[in-house]
Coordinates of C-alpha atoms in Angstrom, one line a residue:
M1 CA 234.7 17.8 217.5
N2 CA 236.9 15.4 215.3
R3 CA 236.4 16.2 211.8
D4 CA 235.7 12.5 211.0
A5 CA 232.7 12.3 213.2
G6 CA 229.7 12.1 212.3
T7 CA 227.8 9.3 210.3
L8 CA 229.0 5.8 211.0
R9 CA 230.6 4.2 207.6
E10 CA 228.8 1.3 206.2
D11 CA 230.6 -1.7 208.0
E12 CA 230.3 0.3 211.2
Q13 CA 226.2 0.6 210.5
V14 CA 226.3 -2.8 209.7
T15 CA 228.2 -4.0 213.5
F16 CA 226.1 -1.4 215.3
R17 CA 222.8 -2.7 213.6
A18 CA 223.8 -6.2 214.6
A19 CA 225.0 -5.5 218.2
R20 CA 221.6 -3.2 218.8
L21 CA 219.4 -6.3 217.4
L22 CA 221.3 -8.7 220.1
A23 CA 220.7 -6.0 222.8
L24 CA 216.8 -6.1 221.9
D25 CA 217.0 -9.8 222.1
R26 CA 218.3 -9.7 225.6
M27 CA 216.3 -6.8 226.8
P28 CA 213.2 -6.2 224.1
Y29 CA 211.4 -4.3 226.9
L30 CA 214.2 -1.4 226.3
A31 CA 213.1 -1.2 222.5
A32 CA 211.7 2.3 222.5
A33 CA 215.0 3.8 223.8
L34 CA 217.2 1.4 222.0
L35 CA 215.9 2.7 218.8
E36 CA 215.6 6.4 219.6
V37 CA 219.2 7.1 220.5
T38 CA 221.0 8.9 217.9
P39 CA 224.2 7.5 216.9
V40 CA 227.3 9.8 216.2
R41 CA 230.9 8.4 215.0
S42 CA 233.3 9.9 217.6
P43 CA 237.1 8.4 216.6
G44 CA 239.5 8.8 219.3
L45 CA 236.7 9.0 222.2
G46 CA 238.1 5.7 223.3
T47 CA 234.6 4.3 224.2
F48 CA 230.9 5.0 224.0
A49 CA 229.2 7.7 225.5
V50 CA 225.8 9.3 225.9
D51 CA 224.8 13.2 226.2
A52 CA 221.4 14.4 228.0
R53 CA 219.8 14.7 224.4
W54 CA 220.0 11.4 223.8
R55 CA 222.8 11.2 221.6
L56 CA 225.1 8.1 221.2
Y57 CA 228.6 8.8 220.7
L58 CA 230.5 5.8 219.5
D59 CA 234.4 5.3 219.1
P60 CA 234.3 2.9 215.9
V61 CA 237.6 1.2 217.2
R62 CA 235.2 -0.5 219.7
F63 CA 233.4 -2.1 216.8
V64 CA 236.8 -3.8 216.4
D65 CA 238.2 -4.5 219.9
W66 CA 234.9 -5.5 221.5
T67 CA 233.0 -8.4 220.4
I68 CA 229.2 -8.0 219.2
E69 CA 227.9 -9.6 222.7
E70 CA 229.9 -6.9 224.3
I71 CA 228.8 -3.9 222.3
A72 CA 225.1 -5.1 223.0
G73 CA 225.9 -4.9 226.6
V74 CA 227.5 -1.2 226.3
L75 CA 224.5 -0.4 224.4
L76 CA 222.2 -1.5 227.0
H77 CA 224.3 0.3 229.6
E78 CA 224.6 3.6 228.1
V79 CA 220.8 3.6 227.5
G80 CA 220.4 2.8 231.2
H81 CA 222.0 6.1 231.9
L82 CA 219.6 7.7 229.9
L83 CA 216.7 5.9 230.8
R84 CA 217.4 6.3 234.8
D85 CA 218.3 10.2 234.0
H86 CA 221.2 10.2 235.5
H87 CA 222.2 13.6 233.9
D88 CA 219.4 15.6 235.4
R89 CA 219.6 13.7 239.0
H90 CA 223.4 14.8 239.0
T91 CA 222.2 18.3 238.9
E92 CA 220.3 17.6 242.4
H93 CA 223.8 16.6 244.0
P94 CA 226.2 19.4 243.0
E95 CA 228.7 18.3 245.8
V96 CA 229.0 15.0 243.8
P97 CA 232.0 15.2 241.5
P98 CA 231.1 14.0 238.0
L99 CA 233.6 11.3 238.1
V100 CA 232.3 9.9 241.2
W101 CA 228.4 10.1 239.9
N102 CA 229.5 8.4 236.7
I103 CA 231.0 5.3 238.4
A104 CA 228.0 5.4 240.9
G105 CA 225.7 5.5 238.1
D106 CA 227.8 2.4 236.4
A107 CA 227.1 0.3 239.4
E108 CA 223.4 1.0 239.6
I109 CA 223.0 -0.2 236.0
N110 CA 225.8 -3.0 236.0
D111 CA 224.3 -5.0 238.8
D112 CA 221.2 -5.7 236.8
L113 CA 223.1 -6.3 233.2
I114 CA 225.3 -9.0 235.1
T115 CA 222.6 -10.6 237.0
A116 CA 220.6 -10.8 233.2
G117 CA 224.0 -12.3 231.9
V118 CA 224.7 -9.5 229.8
P119 CA 228.3 -9.4 228.8
L120 CA 230.3 -6.4 229.1
P121 CA 234.0 -5.8 228.2
G122 CA 236.7 -5.4 230.4
Q123 CA 236.4 -5.0 234.2
P124 CA 233.0 -3.2 234.5
I125 CA 232.2 -1.2 237.7
T126 CA 230.1 -3.2 239.8
P127 CA 228.6 -2.9 243.5
T128 CA 231.1 -5.7 244.3
L129 CA 234.0 -3.9 242.8
L130 CA 233.4 -1.1 245.0
G131 CA 232.7 -2.8 248.0
M132 CA 229.0 -2.4 248.3
P133 CA 225.8 -4.1 248.0
D134 CA 224.0 -4.7 244.7
G135 CA 220.5 -3.0 244.6
W136 CA 221.3 0.6 245.9
V137 CA 220.5 3.8 243.4
V138 CA 222.8 5.9 242.3
E139 CA 222.6 8.5 244.9
R140 CA 223.1 5.8 247.6
Y141 CA 226.4 4.9 245.7
A142 CA 227.5 8.5 245.3
A143 CA 227.2 9.2 249.0
Q144 CA 228.9 5.9 250.4
L145 CA 231.8 6.7 247.6
L146 CA 232.1 10.0 249.0
A147 CA 231.9 8.8 252.6
D148 CA 234.7 6.2 251.8
A149 CA 236.9 8.6 250.5
A150 CA 238.7 5.8 249.0
E151 CA 240.4 5.5 245.5
V152 CA 237.9 5.5 242.8
P153 CA 238.5 3.6 239.5
A154 CA 239.5 5.1 236.5
D155 CA 236.9 7.4 234.6
P156 CA 234.5 5.0 232.9
G157 CA 233.7 8.2 230.4
C158 CA 230.1 7.9 229.8
G159 CA 229.6 11.4 229.0
S160 CA 227.1 14.0 230.3
G161 CA 224.3 12.1 229.6
A162 CA 225.4 9.8 232.8
G163 CA 225.8 12.8 234.7
G164 CA 230.0 12.2 234.2
T165 CA 232.4 14.8 232.5
A166 CA 231.3 15.9 229.0
H167 CA 233.4 14.7 226.0
D168 CA 234.9 17.0 223.7
A169 CA 232.9 15.2 221.1
E170 CA 229.7 16.3 222.4
L171 CA 227.8 18.4 220.1
D172 CA 226.9 21.7 220.9
D173 CA 223.6 22.1 218.9
E174 CA 220.6 20.3 218.4
R175 CA 221.4 18.0 215.5
G176 CA 220.0 14.7 215.9
G177 CA 219.0 15.2 219.7
R178 CA 215.6 14.7 221.7
S179 CA 213.7 17.1 223.3
G180 CA 212.8 16.9 226.5
L181 CA 209.0 16.0 225.6
E182 CA 210.6 13.1 223.5
V183 CA 212.6 12.1 226.3
E184 CA 209.7 11.9 228.8
L185 CA 207.6 10.0 225.9
I186 CA 210.6 7.2 225.5
R187 CA 210.7 7.0 229.2
R188 CA 207.0 6.3 229.8
T189 CA 206.8 3.7 226.9
V190 CA 209.8 2.1 228.1
A191 CA 208.6 1.8 231.7
E192 CA 205.1 0.7 230.4
A193 CA 207.0 -2.3 228.5
V194 CA 209.0 -3.3 231.7
R195 CA 205.7 -3.4 233.4
D196 CA 204.4 -5.4 231.0
A197 CA 207.2 -7.9 230.8
A198 CA 207.5 -8.3 234.4
G199 CA 204.1 -9.4 234.5
A200 CA 201.2 -8.1 236.2
A201 CA 201.6 -8.3 240.3
G202 CA 204.9 -10.3 240.0
G203 CA 203.8 -12.9 237.5
A204 CA 205.7 -15.8 236.0
Q205 CA 207.6 -13.3 233.8
A206 CA 208.9 -10.9 236.8
G207 CA 212.1 -13.1 236.8
A208 CA 213.2 -12.3 233.5
V209 CA 213.5 -8.5 234.0
P210 CA 216.3 -7.5 236.6
A211 CA 215.1 -6.0 239.8
G212 CA 216.6 -2.3 239.5
V213 CA 214.8 -2.2 236.3
R214 CA 211.4 -3.3 237.5
R215 CA 212.1 -0.8 240.3
W216 CA 212.5 2.2 238.1
A217 CA 209.6 1.2 235.8
E218 CA 207.5 1.1 239.0
Q219 CA 208.5 4.7 240.0
E220 CA 208.3 6.2 236.7

């Protein structure tokens, strides 16, 4: 791991907190997840990524390259991988290469973010980009990518927490990580908040919560 990795510098903490507040404003029902990830400063990573223990790896250069709105969007994206348990779901499909799984997971998440008007940097991976419909789950996108045998986009690099390839920056110990029980409680808390935000029986607020997020919460 890079010797400069670890705690964000003061100016980076300010940017991170501002972006997290914006993410909370956009999707307040994800608060428990956004507040429970552990940020890890990871120079040279090139992006943001997560591991299965809910550590969030942040390349500080992206605090400069991306707008606050885009940083908030990427925070919501990475938390999406964790909430939807893309790491463990991938272990059930060893036939799918990590790169393909990460891309499929991105498609499952990003259609909801775009529907919610959340900005993402660059050209995010979406079902449309892959030539597929919105609203599928990661398993179906992955299966279709394998069936098509088409050239896939560049590795989004979301890390082992997304079921993708682990980064060299990922910690190999328990520092700052969440236990399995803690993760389960976070997911249950978020799922309840999503159901409340959507409104009982599809109430008036249901449209404010993207369909894929509602589907996940109903199944959690």
